[in-house]
């Protein structure tokens, strides 16, 4: 403290009082965060007890990671510490989410032994913003249903609910699944396959007054259940007993028409699509029911050929 009766501190004394370096204090003073209260007759910067408190606040805010613009805004009374802290928390949350995705990508690369090209693709797709990832899935779903107003509402709602995104803390397996899923839904051939399935549903709903809402979801589930039971009982698709099982669900429906729809909806890529969705959601291994669908298709083919 200089001996002038004012209680003023030189920059060196302020440094000793706070444990900060003279260089740091001078920098914060130069940028306007810690202006001197006055200057000595020799032109040296002088500070007071209030400067000590202000300096401690600056140090705290900086240690919390706030930029100098935010620090100056708080000190000038343009914003509150609480408001700046809330904004900083949001920014940190975004950074943490990005770091978690990066960690998952690197873990996946290490586990798979990916090439540089694969790593670049994985990182590009996984690091897309949440809004961009959402757009990819929503555009896929919208293209499927464009112009098809008669689609079963249950199917439409179910598909829109499958516009999944990576969780905030994804596993390497979820990153793998998301990358594969994003590539799949952007593939024109796969989109055409899915569109055909939706068009079949629209035709079924729109013809003859339309089927009951929700049947499109119930029908395959019931077929899978019956096919699973038939396989457990050892009933071959071409066996006479299989016809009774099919009739329980089909009724008087044309087996040839149902076969066409089943073949469009039970291919390998659609089964993989369902598995990927389940993995990204973190719901555990998906049941694609490949064997059950194959049994139904084989049973229908046997009926159509006979």
PDB file of N, CA, C and O in Angstrom, residues 137 162-167 170-171 173-182 273-284:
ATOM      1  N   UNK A 137     -33.887 -38.028 -40.805  1.00  0.00           N
ATOM      2  CA  UNK A 137     -34.921 -39.015 -40.525  1.00  0.00           C
ATOM      3  C   UNK A 137     -36.304 -38.506 -40.918  1.00  0.00           C
ATOM      4  O   UNK A 137     -37.131 -39.257 -41.463  1.00  0.00           O
ATOM      5  N   UNK A 162     -40.381 -43.282 -35.180  1.00  0.00           N
ATOM      6  CA  UNK A 162     -39.096 -43.950 -35.350  1.00  0.00           C
ATOM      7  C   UNK A 162     -38.025 -43.015 -35.871  1.00  0.00           C
ATOM      8  O   UNK A 162     -36.914 -43.454 -36.189  1.00  0.00           O
ATOM      9  N   UNK A 163     -38.322 -41.716 -35.986  1.00  0.00           N
ATOM     10  CA  UNK A 163     -37.300 -40.743 -36.425  1.00  0.00           C
ATOM     11  C   UNK A 163     -36.338 -40.513 -35.266  1.00  0.00           C
ATOM     12  O   UNK A 163     -36.307 -39.461 -34.635  1.00  0.00           O
ATOM     13  N   UNK A 164     -35.532 -41.545 -34.989  1.00  0.00           N
ATOM     14  CA  UNK A 164     -34.710 -41.558 -33.783  1.00  0.00           C
ATOM     15  C   UNK A 164     -33.439 -40.745 -33.960  1.00  0.00           C
ATOM     16  O   UNK A 164     -32.994 -40.469 -35.058  1.00  0.00           O
ATOM     17  N   UNK A 165     -32.856 -40.361 -32.819  1.00  0.00           N
ATOM     18  CA  UNK A 165     -31.595 -39.634 -32.815  1.00  0.00           C
ATOM     19  C   UNK A 165     -30.667 -40.326 -31.827  1.00  0.00           C
ATOM     20  O   UNK A 165     -31.105 -41.121 -30.987  1.00  0.00           O
ATOM     21  N   UNK A 166     -29.387 -40.026 -31.913  1.00  0.00           N
ATOM     22  CA  UNK A 166     -28.442 -40.558 -30.950  1.00  0.00           C
ATOM     23  C   UNK A 166     -28.776 -40.052 -29.551  1.00  0.00           C
ATOM     24  O   UNK A 166     -29.142 -38.888 -29.388  1.00  0.00           O
ATOM     25  N   UNK A 167     -28.639 -40.890 -28.540  1.00  0.00           N
ATOM     26  CA  UNK A 167     -28.801 -40.391 -27.168  1.00  0.00           C
ATOM     27  C   UNK A 167     -27.651 -39.464 -26.820  1.00  0.00           C
ATOM     28  O   UNK A 167     -26.654 -39.369 -27.547  1.00  0.00           O
ATOM     29  N   UNK A 170     -23.990 -41.728 -26.241  1.00  0.00           N
ATOM     30  CA  UNK A 170     -24.149 -42.958 -27.021  1.00  0.00           C
ATOM     31  C   UNK A 170     -23.037 -43.962 -26.781  1.00  0.00           C
ATOM     32  O   UNK A 170     -21.889 -43.590 -26.489  1.00  0.00           O
ATOM     33  N   UNK A 171     -23.383 -45.228 -26.905  1.00  0.00           N
ATOM     34  CA  UNK A 171     -22.377 -46.280 -26.875  1.00  0.00           C
ATOM     35  C   UNK A 171     -21.770 -46.409 -28.270  1.00  0.00           C
ATOM     36  O   UNK A 171     -22.357 -45.941 -29.258  1.00  0.00           O
ATOM     37  N   UNK A 173     -21.756 -48.987 -30.018  1.00  0.00           N
ATOM     38  CA  UNK A 173     -22.715 -49.752 -30.810  1.00  0.00           C
ATOM     39  C   UNK A 173     -23.814 -48.852 -31.363  1.00  0.00           C
ATOM     40  O   UNK A 173     -24.274 -49.036 -32.501  1.00  0.00           O
ATOM     41  N   UNK A 174     -24.250 -47.881 -30.570  1.00  0.00           N
ATOM     42  CA  UNK A 174     -25.278 -46.960 -31.045  1.00  0.00           C
ATOM     43  C   UNK A 174     -24.744 -46.044 -32.141  1.00  0.00           C
ATOM     44  O   UNK A 174     -25.471 -45.710 -33.078  1.00  0.00           O
ATOM     45  N   UNK A 175     -23.481 -45.636 -32.021  1.00  0.00           N
ATOM     46  CA  UNK A 175     -22.876 -44.834 -33.090  1.00  0.00           C
ATOM     47  C   UNK A 175     -22.813 -45.650 -34.374  1.00  0.00           C
ATOM     48  O   UNK A 175     -23.162 -45.168 -35.455  1.00  0.00           O
ATOM     49  N   UNK A 176     -22.355 -46.897 -34.265  1.00  0.00           N
ATOM     50  CA  UNK A 176     -22.317 -47.772 -35.438  1.00  0.00           C
ATOM     51  C   UNK A 176     -23.697 -47.878 -36.081  1.00  0.00           C
ATOM     52  O   UNK A 176     -23.844 -47.773 -37.307  1.00  0.00           O
ATOM     53  N   UNK A 177     -24.710 -48.104 -35.231  1.00  0.00           N
ATOM     54  CA  UNK A 177     -26.073 -48.294 -35.747  1.00  0.00           C
ATOM     55  C   UNK A 177     -26.589 -47.015 -36.389  1.00  0.00           C
ATOM     56  O   UNK A 177     -27.245 -47.059 -37.442  1.00  0.00           O
ATOM     57  N   UNK A 178     -26.316 -45.858 -35.752  1.00  0.00           N
ATOM     58  CA  UNK A 178     -26.788 -44.591 -36.315  1.00  0.00           C
ATOM     59  C   UNK A 178     -26.145 -44.333 -37.673  1.00  0.00           C
ATOM     60  O   UNK A 178     -26.818 -43.909 -38.618  1.00  0.00           O
ATOM     61  N   UNK A 179     -24.845 -44.572 -37.787  1.00  0.00           N
ATOM     62  CA  UNK A 179     -24.146 -44.341 -39.053  1.00  0.00           C
ATOM     63  C   UNK A 179     -24.737 -45.229 -40.148  1.00  0.00           C
ATOM     64  O   UNK A 179     -25.021 -44.766 -41.266  1.00  0.00           O
ATOM     65  N   UNK A 180     -24.934 -46.496 -39.841  1.00  0.00           N
ATOM     66  CA  UNK A 180     -25.514 -47.420 -40.827  1.00  0.00           C
ATOM     67  C   UNK A 180     -26.943 -47.030 -41.172  1.00  0.00           C
ATOM     68  O   UNK A 180     -27.361 -47.082 -42.332  1.00  0.00           O
ATOM     69  N   UNK A 181     -27.701 -46.614 -40.149  1.00  0.00           N
ATOM     70  CA  UNK A 181     -29.088 -46.215 -40.375  1.00  0.00           C
ATOM     71  C   UNK A 181     -29.167 -44.972 -41.262  1.00  0.00           C
ATOM     72  O   UNK A 181     -29.989 -44.900 -42.188  1.00  0.00           O
ATOM     73  N   UNK A 182     -28.306 -43.976 -40.975  1.00  0.00           N
ATOM     74  CA  UNK A 182     -28.311 -42.747 -41.766  1.00  0.00           C
ATOM     75  C   UNK A 182     -27.978 -43.024 -43.228  1.00  0.00           C
ATOM     76  O   UNK A 182     -28.589 -42.452 -44.145  1.00  0.00           O
ATOM     77  N   UNK A 273     -33.175 -52.599 -41.024  1.00  0.00           N
ATOM     78  CA  UNK A 273     -33.673 -51.272 -40.629  1.00  0.00           C
ATOM     79  C   UNK A 273     -34.315 -51.334 -39.249  1.00  0.00           C
ATOM     80  O   UNK A 273     -34.045 -50.494 -38.381  1.00  0.00           O
ATOM     81  N   UNK A 274     -35.139 -52.343 -39.023  1.00  0.00           N
ATOM     82  CA  UNK A 274     -35.799 -52.482 -37.721  1.00  0.00           C
ATOM     83  C   UNK A 274     -34.768 -52.749 -36.623  1.00  0.00           C
ATOM     84  O   UNK A 274     -34.883 -52.219 -35.510  1.00  0.00           O
ATOM     85  N   UNK A 275     -33.770 -53.547 -36.917  1.00  0.00           N
ATOM     86  CA  UNK A 275     -32.733 -53.827 -35.919  1.00  0.00           C
ATOM     87  C   UNK A 275     -31.948 -52.561 -35.551  1.00  0.00           C
ATOM     88  O   UNK A 275     -31.669 -52.320 -34.375  1.00  0.00           O
ATOM     89  N   UNK A 276     -31.610 -51.781 -36.552  1.00  0.00           N
ATOM     90  CA  UNK A 276     -30.835 -50.563 -36.305  1.00  0.00           C
ATOM     91  C   UNK A 276     -31.621 -49.567 -35.460  1.00  0.00           C
ATOM     92  O   UNK A 276     -31.073 -48.930 -34.552  1.00  0.00           O
ATOM     93  N   UNK A 277     -32.906 -49.412 -35.765  1.00  0.00           N
ATOM     94  CA  UNK A 277     -33.737 -48.506 -34.978  1.00  0.00           C
ATOM     95  C   UNK A 277     -33.731 -48.897 -33.508  1.00  0.00           C
ATOM     96  O   UNK A 277     -33.598 -48.052 -32.624  1.00  0.00           O
ATOM     97  N   UNK A 278     -33.878 -50.182 -33.253  1.00  0.00           N
ATOM     98  CA  UNK A 278     -33.925 -50.658 -31.879  1.00  0.00           C
ATOM     99  C   UNK A 278     -32.594 -50.437 -31.172  1.00  0.00           C
ATOM    100  O   UNK A 278     -32.560 -50.048 -30.005  1.00  0.00           O
ATOM    101  N   UNK A 279     -31.492 -50.635 -31.885  1.00  0.00           N
ATOM    102  CA  UNK A 279     -30.173 -50.437 -31.287  1.00  0.00           C
ATOM    103  C   UNK A 279     -29.942 -48.967 -30.940  1.00  0.00           C
ATOM    104  O   UNK A 279     -29.464 -48.645 -29.853  1.00  0.00           O
ATOM    105  N   UNK A 280     -30.293 -48.060 -31.854  1.00  0.00           N
ATOM    106  CA  UNK A 280     -30.102 -46.631 -31.590  1.00  0.00           C
ATOM    107  C   UNK A 280     -30.944 -46.191 -30.403  1.00  0.00           C
ATOM    108  O   UNK A 280     -30.514 -45.358 -29.588  1.00  0.00           O
ATOM    109  N   UNK A 281     -32.129 -46.743 -30.284  1.00  0.00           N
ATOM    110  CA  UNK A 281     -32.999 -46.407 -29.152  1.00  0.00           C
ATOM    111  C   UNK A 281     -32.475 -46.962 -27.832  1.00  0.00           C
ATOM    112  O   UNK A 281     -32.932 -46.561 -26.763  1.00  0.00           O
ATOM    113  N   UNK A 282     -31.534 -47.891 -27.916  1.00  0.00           N
ATOM    114  CA  UNK A 282     -31.004 -48.481 -26.696  1.00  0.00           C
ATOM    115  C   UNK A 282     -31.940 -49.483 -26.078  1.00  0.00           C
ATOM    116  O   UNK A 282     -31.876 -49.742 -24.874  1.00  0.00           O
ATOM    117  N   UNK A 283     -32.800 -50.092 -26.903  1.00  0.00           N
ATOM    118  CA  UNK A 283     -33.804 -51.029 -26.376  1.00  0.00           C
ATOM    119  C   UNK A 283     -33.325 -52.468 -26.417  1.00  0.00           C
ATOM    120  O   UNK A 283     -34.109 -53.393 -26.250  1.00  0.00           O
ATOM    121  N   UNK A 284     -32.043 -52.688 -26.651  1.00  0.00           N
ATOM    122  CA  UNK A 284     -31.526 -54.045 -26.689  1.00  0.00           C
ATOM    123  C   UNK A 284     -31.628 -54.629 -28.083  1.00  0.00           C
ATOM    124  O   UNK A 284     -32.092 -53.990 -29.026  1.00  0.00           O
TER     125      UNK A 284
END
